Short mmCIF file of C-alpha atoms in Angstrom, two decimals:
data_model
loop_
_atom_site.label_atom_id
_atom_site.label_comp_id
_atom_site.label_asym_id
_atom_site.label_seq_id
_atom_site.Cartn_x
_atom_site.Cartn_y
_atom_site.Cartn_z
CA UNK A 1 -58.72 31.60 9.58
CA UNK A 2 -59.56 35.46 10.09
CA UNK A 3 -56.58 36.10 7.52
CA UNK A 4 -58.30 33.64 5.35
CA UNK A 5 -61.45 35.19 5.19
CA UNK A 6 -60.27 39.30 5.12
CA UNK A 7 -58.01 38.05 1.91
CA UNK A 8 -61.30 36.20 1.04
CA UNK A 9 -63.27 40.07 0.25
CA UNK A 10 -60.47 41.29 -2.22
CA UNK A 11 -60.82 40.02 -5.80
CA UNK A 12 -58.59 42.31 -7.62
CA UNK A 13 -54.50 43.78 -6.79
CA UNK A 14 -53.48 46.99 -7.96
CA UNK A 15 -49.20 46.58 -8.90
CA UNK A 16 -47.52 48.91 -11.15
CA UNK A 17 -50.46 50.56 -12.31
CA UNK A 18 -52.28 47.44 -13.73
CA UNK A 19 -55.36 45.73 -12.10
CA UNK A 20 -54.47 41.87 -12.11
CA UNK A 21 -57.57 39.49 -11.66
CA UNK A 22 -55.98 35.81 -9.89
CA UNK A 23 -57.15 32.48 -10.15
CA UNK A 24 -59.13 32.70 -6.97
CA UNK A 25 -59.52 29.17 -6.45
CA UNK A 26 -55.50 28.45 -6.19
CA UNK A 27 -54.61 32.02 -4.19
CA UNK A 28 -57.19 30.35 -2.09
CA UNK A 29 -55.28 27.62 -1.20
CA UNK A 30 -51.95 29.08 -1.68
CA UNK A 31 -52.74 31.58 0.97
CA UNK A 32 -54.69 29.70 3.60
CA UNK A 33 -51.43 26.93 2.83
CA UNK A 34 -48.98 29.67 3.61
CA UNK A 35 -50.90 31.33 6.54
CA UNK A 36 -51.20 27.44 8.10
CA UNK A 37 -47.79 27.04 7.85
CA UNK A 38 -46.55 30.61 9.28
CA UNK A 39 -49.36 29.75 12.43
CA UNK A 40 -47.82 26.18 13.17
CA UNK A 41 -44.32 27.34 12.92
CA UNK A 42 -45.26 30.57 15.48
CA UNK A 43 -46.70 28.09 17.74
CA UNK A 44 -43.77 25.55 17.71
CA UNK A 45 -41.81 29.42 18.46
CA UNK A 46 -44.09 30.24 21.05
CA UNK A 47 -44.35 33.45 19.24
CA UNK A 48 -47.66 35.64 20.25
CA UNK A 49 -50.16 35.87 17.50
CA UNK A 50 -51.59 39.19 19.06
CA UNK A 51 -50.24 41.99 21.06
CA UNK A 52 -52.94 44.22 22.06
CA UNK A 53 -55.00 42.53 24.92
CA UNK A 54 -57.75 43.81 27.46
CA UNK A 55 -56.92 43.05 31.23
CA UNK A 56 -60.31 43.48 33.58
CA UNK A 57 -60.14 43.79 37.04
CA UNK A 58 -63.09 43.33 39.34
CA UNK A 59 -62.87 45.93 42.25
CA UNK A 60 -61.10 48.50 43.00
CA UNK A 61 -58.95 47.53 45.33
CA UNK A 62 -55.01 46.91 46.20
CA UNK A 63 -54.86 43.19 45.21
CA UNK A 64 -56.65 44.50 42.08
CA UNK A 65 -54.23 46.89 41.28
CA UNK A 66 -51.25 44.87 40.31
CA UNK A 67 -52.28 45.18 35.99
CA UNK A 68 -52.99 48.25 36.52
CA UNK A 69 -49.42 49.25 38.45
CA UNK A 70 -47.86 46.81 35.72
CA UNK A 71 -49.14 49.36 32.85
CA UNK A 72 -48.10 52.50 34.42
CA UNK A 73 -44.67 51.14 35.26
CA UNK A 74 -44.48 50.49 31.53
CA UNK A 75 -43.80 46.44 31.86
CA UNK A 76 -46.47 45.18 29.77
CA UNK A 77 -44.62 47.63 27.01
CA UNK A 78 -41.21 46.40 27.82
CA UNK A 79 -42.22 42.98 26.80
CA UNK A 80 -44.34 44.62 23.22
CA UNK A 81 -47.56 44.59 24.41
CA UNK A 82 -50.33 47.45 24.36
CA UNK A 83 -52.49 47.04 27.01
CA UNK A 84 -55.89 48.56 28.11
CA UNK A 85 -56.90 47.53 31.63
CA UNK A 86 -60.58 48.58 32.47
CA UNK A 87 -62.76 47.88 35.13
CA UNK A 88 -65.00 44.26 35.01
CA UNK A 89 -67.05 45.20 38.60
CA UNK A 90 -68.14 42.19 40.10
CA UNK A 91 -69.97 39.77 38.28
CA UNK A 92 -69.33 41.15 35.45
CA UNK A 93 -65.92 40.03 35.40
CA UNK A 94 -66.21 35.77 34.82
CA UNK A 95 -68.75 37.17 32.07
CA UNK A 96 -66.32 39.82 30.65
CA UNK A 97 -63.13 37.42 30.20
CA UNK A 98 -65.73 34.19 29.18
CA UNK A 99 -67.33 36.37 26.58
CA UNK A 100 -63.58 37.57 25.14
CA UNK A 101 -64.23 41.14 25.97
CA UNK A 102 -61.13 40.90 28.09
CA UNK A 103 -58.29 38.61 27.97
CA UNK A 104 -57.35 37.92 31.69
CA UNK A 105 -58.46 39.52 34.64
CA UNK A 106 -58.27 40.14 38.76
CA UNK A 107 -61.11 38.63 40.16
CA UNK A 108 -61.88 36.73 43.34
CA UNK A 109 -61.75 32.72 42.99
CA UNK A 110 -65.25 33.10 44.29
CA UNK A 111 -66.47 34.70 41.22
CA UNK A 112 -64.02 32.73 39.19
CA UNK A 113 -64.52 29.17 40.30
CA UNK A 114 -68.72 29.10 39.27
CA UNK A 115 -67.61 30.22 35.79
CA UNK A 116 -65.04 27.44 34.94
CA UNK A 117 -66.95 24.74 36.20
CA UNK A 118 -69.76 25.60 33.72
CA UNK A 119 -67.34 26.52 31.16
CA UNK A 120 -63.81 24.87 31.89
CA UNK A 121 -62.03 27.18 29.28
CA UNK A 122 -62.01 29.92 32.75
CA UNK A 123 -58.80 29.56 34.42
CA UNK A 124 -56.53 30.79 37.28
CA UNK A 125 -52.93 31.64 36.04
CA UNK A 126 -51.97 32.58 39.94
CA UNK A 127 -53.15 33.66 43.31
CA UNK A 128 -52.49 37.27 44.74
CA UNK A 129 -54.10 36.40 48.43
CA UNK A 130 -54.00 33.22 50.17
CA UNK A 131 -55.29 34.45 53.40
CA UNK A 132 -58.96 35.96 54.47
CA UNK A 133 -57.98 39.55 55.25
CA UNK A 134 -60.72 42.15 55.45
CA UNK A 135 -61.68 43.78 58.54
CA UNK A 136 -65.03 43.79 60.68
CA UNK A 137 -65.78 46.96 61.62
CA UNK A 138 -68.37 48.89 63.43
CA UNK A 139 -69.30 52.19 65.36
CA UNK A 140 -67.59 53.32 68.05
CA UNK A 141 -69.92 52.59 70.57
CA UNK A 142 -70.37 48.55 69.53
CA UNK A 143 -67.56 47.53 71.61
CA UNK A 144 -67.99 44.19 72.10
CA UNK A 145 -69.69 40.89 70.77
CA UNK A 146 -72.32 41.62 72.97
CA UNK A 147 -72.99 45.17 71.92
CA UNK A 148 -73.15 43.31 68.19
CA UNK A 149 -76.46 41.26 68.67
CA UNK A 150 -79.80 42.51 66.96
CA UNK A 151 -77.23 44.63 64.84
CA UNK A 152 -77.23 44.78 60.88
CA UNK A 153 -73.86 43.76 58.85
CA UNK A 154 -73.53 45.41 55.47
CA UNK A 155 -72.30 43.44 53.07
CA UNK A 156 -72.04 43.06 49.18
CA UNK A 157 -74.23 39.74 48.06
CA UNK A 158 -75.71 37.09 49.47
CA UNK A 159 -73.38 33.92 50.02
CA UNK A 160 -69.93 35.90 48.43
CA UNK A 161 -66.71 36.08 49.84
CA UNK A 162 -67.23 39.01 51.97
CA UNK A 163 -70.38 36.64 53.61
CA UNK A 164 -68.16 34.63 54.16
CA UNK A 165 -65.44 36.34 55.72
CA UNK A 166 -68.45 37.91 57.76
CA UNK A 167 -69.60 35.00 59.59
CA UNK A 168 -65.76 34.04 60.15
CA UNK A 169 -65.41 37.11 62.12
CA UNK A 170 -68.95 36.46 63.99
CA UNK A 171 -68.06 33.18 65.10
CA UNK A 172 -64.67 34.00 66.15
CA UNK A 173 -67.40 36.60 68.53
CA UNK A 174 -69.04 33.77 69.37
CA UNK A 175 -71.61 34.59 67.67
CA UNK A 176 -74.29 33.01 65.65
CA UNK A 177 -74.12 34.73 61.97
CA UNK A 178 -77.91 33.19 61.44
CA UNK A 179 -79.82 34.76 65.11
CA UNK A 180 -77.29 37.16 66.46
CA UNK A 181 -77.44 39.80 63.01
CA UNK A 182 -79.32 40.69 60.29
CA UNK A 183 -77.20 40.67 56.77
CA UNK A 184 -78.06 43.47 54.77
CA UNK A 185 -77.04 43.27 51.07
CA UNK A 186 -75.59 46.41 49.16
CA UNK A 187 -74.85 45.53 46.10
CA UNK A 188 -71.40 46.78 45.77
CA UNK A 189 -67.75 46.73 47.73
CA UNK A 190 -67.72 50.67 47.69
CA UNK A 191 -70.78 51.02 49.03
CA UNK A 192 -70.04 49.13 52.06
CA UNK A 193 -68.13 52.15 54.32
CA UNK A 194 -70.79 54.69 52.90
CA UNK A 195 -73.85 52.66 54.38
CA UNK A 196 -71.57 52.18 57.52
CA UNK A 197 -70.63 55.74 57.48
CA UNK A 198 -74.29 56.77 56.91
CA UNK A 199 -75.01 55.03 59.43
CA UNK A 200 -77.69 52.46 57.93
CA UNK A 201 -75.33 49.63 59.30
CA UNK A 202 -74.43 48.42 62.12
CA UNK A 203 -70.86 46.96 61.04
CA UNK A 204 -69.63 45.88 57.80
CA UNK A 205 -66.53 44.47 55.95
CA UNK A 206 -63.84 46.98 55.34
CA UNK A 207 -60.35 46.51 53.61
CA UNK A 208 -57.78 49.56 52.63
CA UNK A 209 -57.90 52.53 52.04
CA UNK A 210 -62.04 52.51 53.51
CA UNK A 211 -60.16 50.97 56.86
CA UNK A 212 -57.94 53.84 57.59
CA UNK A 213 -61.30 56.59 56.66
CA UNK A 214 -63.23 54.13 59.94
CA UNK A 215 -60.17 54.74 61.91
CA UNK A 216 -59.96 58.36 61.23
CA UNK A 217 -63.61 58.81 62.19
CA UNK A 218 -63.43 56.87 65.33
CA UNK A 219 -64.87 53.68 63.95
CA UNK A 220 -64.28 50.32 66.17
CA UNK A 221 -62.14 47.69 64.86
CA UNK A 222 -63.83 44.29 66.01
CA UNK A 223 -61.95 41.67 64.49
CA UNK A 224 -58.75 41.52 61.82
CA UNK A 225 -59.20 38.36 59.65
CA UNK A 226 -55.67 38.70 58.74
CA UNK A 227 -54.65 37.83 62.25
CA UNK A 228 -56.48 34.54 61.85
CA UNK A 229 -55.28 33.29 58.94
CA UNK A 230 -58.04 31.75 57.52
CA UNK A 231 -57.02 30.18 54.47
CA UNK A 232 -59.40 31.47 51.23
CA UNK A 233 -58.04 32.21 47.86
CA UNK A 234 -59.22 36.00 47.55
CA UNK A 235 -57.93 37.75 44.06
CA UNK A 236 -57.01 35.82 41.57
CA UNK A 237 -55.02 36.02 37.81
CA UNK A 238 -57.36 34.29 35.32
CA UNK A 239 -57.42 33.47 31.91
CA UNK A 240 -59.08 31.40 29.39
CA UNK A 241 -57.36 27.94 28.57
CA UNK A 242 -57.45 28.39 24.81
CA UNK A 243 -55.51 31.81 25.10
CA UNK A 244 -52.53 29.70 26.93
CA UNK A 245 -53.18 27.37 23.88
CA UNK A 246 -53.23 29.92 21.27
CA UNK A 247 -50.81 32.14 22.79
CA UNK A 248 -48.29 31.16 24.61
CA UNK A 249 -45.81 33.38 24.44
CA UNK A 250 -48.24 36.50 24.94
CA UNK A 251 -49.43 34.33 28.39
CA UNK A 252 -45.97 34.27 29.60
CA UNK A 253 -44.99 37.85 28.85
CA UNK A 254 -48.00 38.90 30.10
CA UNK A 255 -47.42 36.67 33.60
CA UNK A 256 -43.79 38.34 33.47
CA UNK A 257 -45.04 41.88 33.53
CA UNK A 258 -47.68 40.89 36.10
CA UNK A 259 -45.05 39.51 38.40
CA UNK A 260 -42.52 42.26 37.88
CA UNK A 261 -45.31 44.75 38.30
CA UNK A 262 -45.35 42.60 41.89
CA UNK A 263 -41.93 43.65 42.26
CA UNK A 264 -42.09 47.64 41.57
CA UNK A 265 -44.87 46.75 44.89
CA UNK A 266 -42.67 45.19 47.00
CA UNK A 267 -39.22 47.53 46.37
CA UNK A 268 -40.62 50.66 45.05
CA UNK A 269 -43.08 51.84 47.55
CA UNK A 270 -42.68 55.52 46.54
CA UNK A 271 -43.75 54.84 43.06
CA UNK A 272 -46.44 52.20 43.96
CA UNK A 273 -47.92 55.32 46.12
CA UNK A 274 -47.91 57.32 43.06
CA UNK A 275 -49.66 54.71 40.88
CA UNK A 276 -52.29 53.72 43.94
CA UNK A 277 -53.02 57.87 43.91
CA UNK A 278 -54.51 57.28 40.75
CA UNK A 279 -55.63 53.74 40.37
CA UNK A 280 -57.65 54.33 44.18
CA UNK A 281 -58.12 57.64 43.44
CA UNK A 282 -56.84 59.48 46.79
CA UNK A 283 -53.80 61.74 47.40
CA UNK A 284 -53.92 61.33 51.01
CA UNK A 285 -50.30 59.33 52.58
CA UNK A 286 -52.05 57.61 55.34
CA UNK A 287 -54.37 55.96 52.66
CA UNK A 288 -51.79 55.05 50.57
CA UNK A 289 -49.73 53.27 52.83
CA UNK A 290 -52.29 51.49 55.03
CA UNK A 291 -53.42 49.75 51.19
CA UNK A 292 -49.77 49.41 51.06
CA UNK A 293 -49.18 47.53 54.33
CA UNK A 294 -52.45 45.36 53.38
CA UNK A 295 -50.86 44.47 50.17
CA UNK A 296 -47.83 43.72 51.39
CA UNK A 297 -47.75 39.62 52.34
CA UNK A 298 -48.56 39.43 47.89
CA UNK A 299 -46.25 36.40 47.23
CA UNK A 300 -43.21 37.37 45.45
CA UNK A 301 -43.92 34.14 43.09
CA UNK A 302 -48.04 33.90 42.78
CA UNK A 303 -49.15 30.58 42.64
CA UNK A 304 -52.69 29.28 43.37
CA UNK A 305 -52.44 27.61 46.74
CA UNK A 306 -54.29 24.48 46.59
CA UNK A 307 -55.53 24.61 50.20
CA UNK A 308 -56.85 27.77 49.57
CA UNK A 309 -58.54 27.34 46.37
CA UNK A 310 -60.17 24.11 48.58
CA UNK A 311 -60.91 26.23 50.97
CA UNK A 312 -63.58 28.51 48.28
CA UNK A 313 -64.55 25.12 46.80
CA UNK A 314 -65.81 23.95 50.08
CA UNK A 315 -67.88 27.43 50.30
CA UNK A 316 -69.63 27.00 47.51
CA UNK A 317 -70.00 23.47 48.12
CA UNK A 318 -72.03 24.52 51.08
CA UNK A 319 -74.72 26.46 48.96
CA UNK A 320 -74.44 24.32 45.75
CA UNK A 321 -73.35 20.44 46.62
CA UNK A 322 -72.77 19.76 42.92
CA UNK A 323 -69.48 21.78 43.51
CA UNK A 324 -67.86 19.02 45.90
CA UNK A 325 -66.96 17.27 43.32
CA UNK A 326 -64.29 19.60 42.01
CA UNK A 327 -60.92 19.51 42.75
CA UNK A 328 -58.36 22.99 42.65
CA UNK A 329 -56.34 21.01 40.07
CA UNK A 330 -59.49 21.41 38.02
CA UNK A 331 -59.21 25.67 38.03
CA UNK A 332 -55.45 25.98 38.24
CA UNK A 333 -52.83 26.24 35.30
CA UNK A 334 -49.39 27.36 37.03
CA UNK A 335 -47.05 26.42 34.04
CA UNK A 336 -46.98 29.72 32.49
CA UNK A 337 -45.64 30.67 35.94
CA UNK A 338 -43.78 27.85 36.76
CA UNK A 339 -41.48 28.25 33.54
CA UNK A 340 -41.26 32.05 34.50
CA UNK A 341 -39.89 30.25 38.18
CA UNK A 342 -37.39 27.70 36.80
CA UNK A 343 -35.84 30.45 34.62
CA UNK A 344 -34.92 31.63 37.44
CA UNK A 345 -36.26 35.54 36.44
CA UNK A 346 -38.39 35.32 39.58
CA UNK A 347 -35.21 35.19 41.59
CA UNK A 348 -32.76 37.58 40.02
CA UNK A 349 -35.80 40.13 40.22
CA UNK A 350 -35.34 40.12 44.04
CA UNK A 351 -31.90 39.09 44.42
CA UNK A 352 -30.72 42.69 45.19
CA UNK A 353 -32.49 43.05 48.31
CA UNK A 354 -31.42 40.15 49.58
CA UNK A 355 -27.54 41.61 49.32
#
């Protein structure tokens, strides 16, 4: 249709020196015929219609990362695509890739889940995190549970993931998240370790490379989340459905780069340090590999995990009931990376280290 109406502006064709008027009326239908025919047969192809897609992601952090290590490894260009990958930050993210402004995107199922079930083109092409795995931290002189009560927890917004993951690690205290703290909302993951660090917190939510910074100034570590595993679907790969529709074959090179880019994590860890330098903007080792050691349990094959996704559903459930009714099924599309699986690319990737 967009080739339609560009060819629809030009009434005239300069050949050989002579200006040549056309029956507009049949090039009309001769074109939009031909251009009809060329789509359907690059669909029944699975042939790309575009190349050049946006990827957001929503924070800047290692589970985050993975389109942005995928471009500077150069995989999105070894399968022909030119990619721009640009920061979505927070909300802005659902909005970004809804609107068409990007054409997939990291973001947390949290963020993503609200979206597609008021507009059910919003999907999840694969999950990078299955597990809760941010870390409550405080000052060094809160040492216990105890020490915690009347305190203030920073944390981004009211009733998100890192809320969530708050009052996990408050009732593993034995706390009560509602009488024992005050929650005090910043606005932002980034500022977080800054109000913590300034001192106008108590404790907050930390993940890499902000964790190893608390550990270098003495901060106390109060509870791991990883160590609990608390199933929550944290960072997701998301998409609209009527991309996988349109473009098929641009959706599965795309999930091939992303899960190769998963690789170069995994096996190439002096590179990955490289690309984290820039993408987390730090030089210093210690950073570097503590975000490399949190990113490490990133399944080699990325599905959704249904329990998981549940597991956010039921969250939101518990401020919004109209969300109960929703199953993962409903946010999920793993073919794209399914077919990647049964070709069996997924496996040959990896089957050097297992030699």
């Amino acid at each position: 249709m967009l080739c339609h109406t560009s060819m629809n502006s030009r009434q005239v064709c300069i050949a050989g020196g002579f200006t040549v008027k056309f029956n507009w009326g049949f090039l009309e239908m001769f074109s939009f015929g031909f251009l009809l025919l060329f789509a359907t047969e690059a669909a029944a192809q699975g042939k790309a219609e575009k190349d050049k897609i946006r990827i957001g992601y929503a924070a800047r952090a290692v589970t985050h990362s993975l389109p942005f290590l995928a471009q500077e490894a150069g995989f999105f260009r070894d399968e022909g695509l030119q990619v721009e990958v640009v920061r979505t930050s927070g909300a802005v993210s659902p909005m970004a890739l809804l609107s068409g402004d990007t054409d997939f995107a990291t973001m947390s199922a949290f963020l993503m889940i609200p979206v597609a079930a008021r507009t059910p083109d919003v999907v999840m092409l694969g999950g990078l995190t299955r597990y809760a795995s941010m870390t409550l931290v405080s000052h060094p002189e809160i040492r216990s549970a105890k020490d915690l009560i009347g305190g203030v927890i920073g944390l981004q917004r009211p009733g998100d993931a890192y809320e969530k993951n708050a009052r996990s690690a408050l009732q593993h205290l034995r706390l009560n998240p509602d009488k024992d703290v005050k929650f005090l909302y910043l606005g932002t993951n980034d500022a977080m370790w800054i109000a913590l660090e300034a001192r106008r917190v108590t404790a907050t939510m930390l993940s890499p490379p902000a964790t190893l910074f608390a550990r270098k100034t003495g901060m106390n570590f109060l509870v791991n989340l990883a160590d609990l595993k608390i199933e929550y679907q944290g960072s997701t790969f998301t998409t609209r459905r009527s991309v996988v529709k349109s473009y098929p074959n641009l959706v599965y090179r795309t999930m091939r780069a992303m899960v190769r880019g998963i690789h170069h994590f995994k096996t190439r860890r002096e590179e990955t340090y490289r690309i984290f330098g820039k993408f987390l903007g730090t030089k210093d080792r210690e950073a570097l590999e503590e975000s490399w050691n949190y990113g490490a349990d990133i399944p080699a094959k990325p599905y959704a995990v249904d329990s998981a996704v549940q597991a956010v559903i039921t969250h939101l459930s518990e401020g919004d009931a109209k969300f109960a009714k929703y199953k993962p099924a409903d946010f999920i599309d793993s073919g794209p990376l399914s077919e990647i699986d049964k070709s069996g690319y997924i496996d040959k990737l990896y089957a050097s280290q297992r030699k």
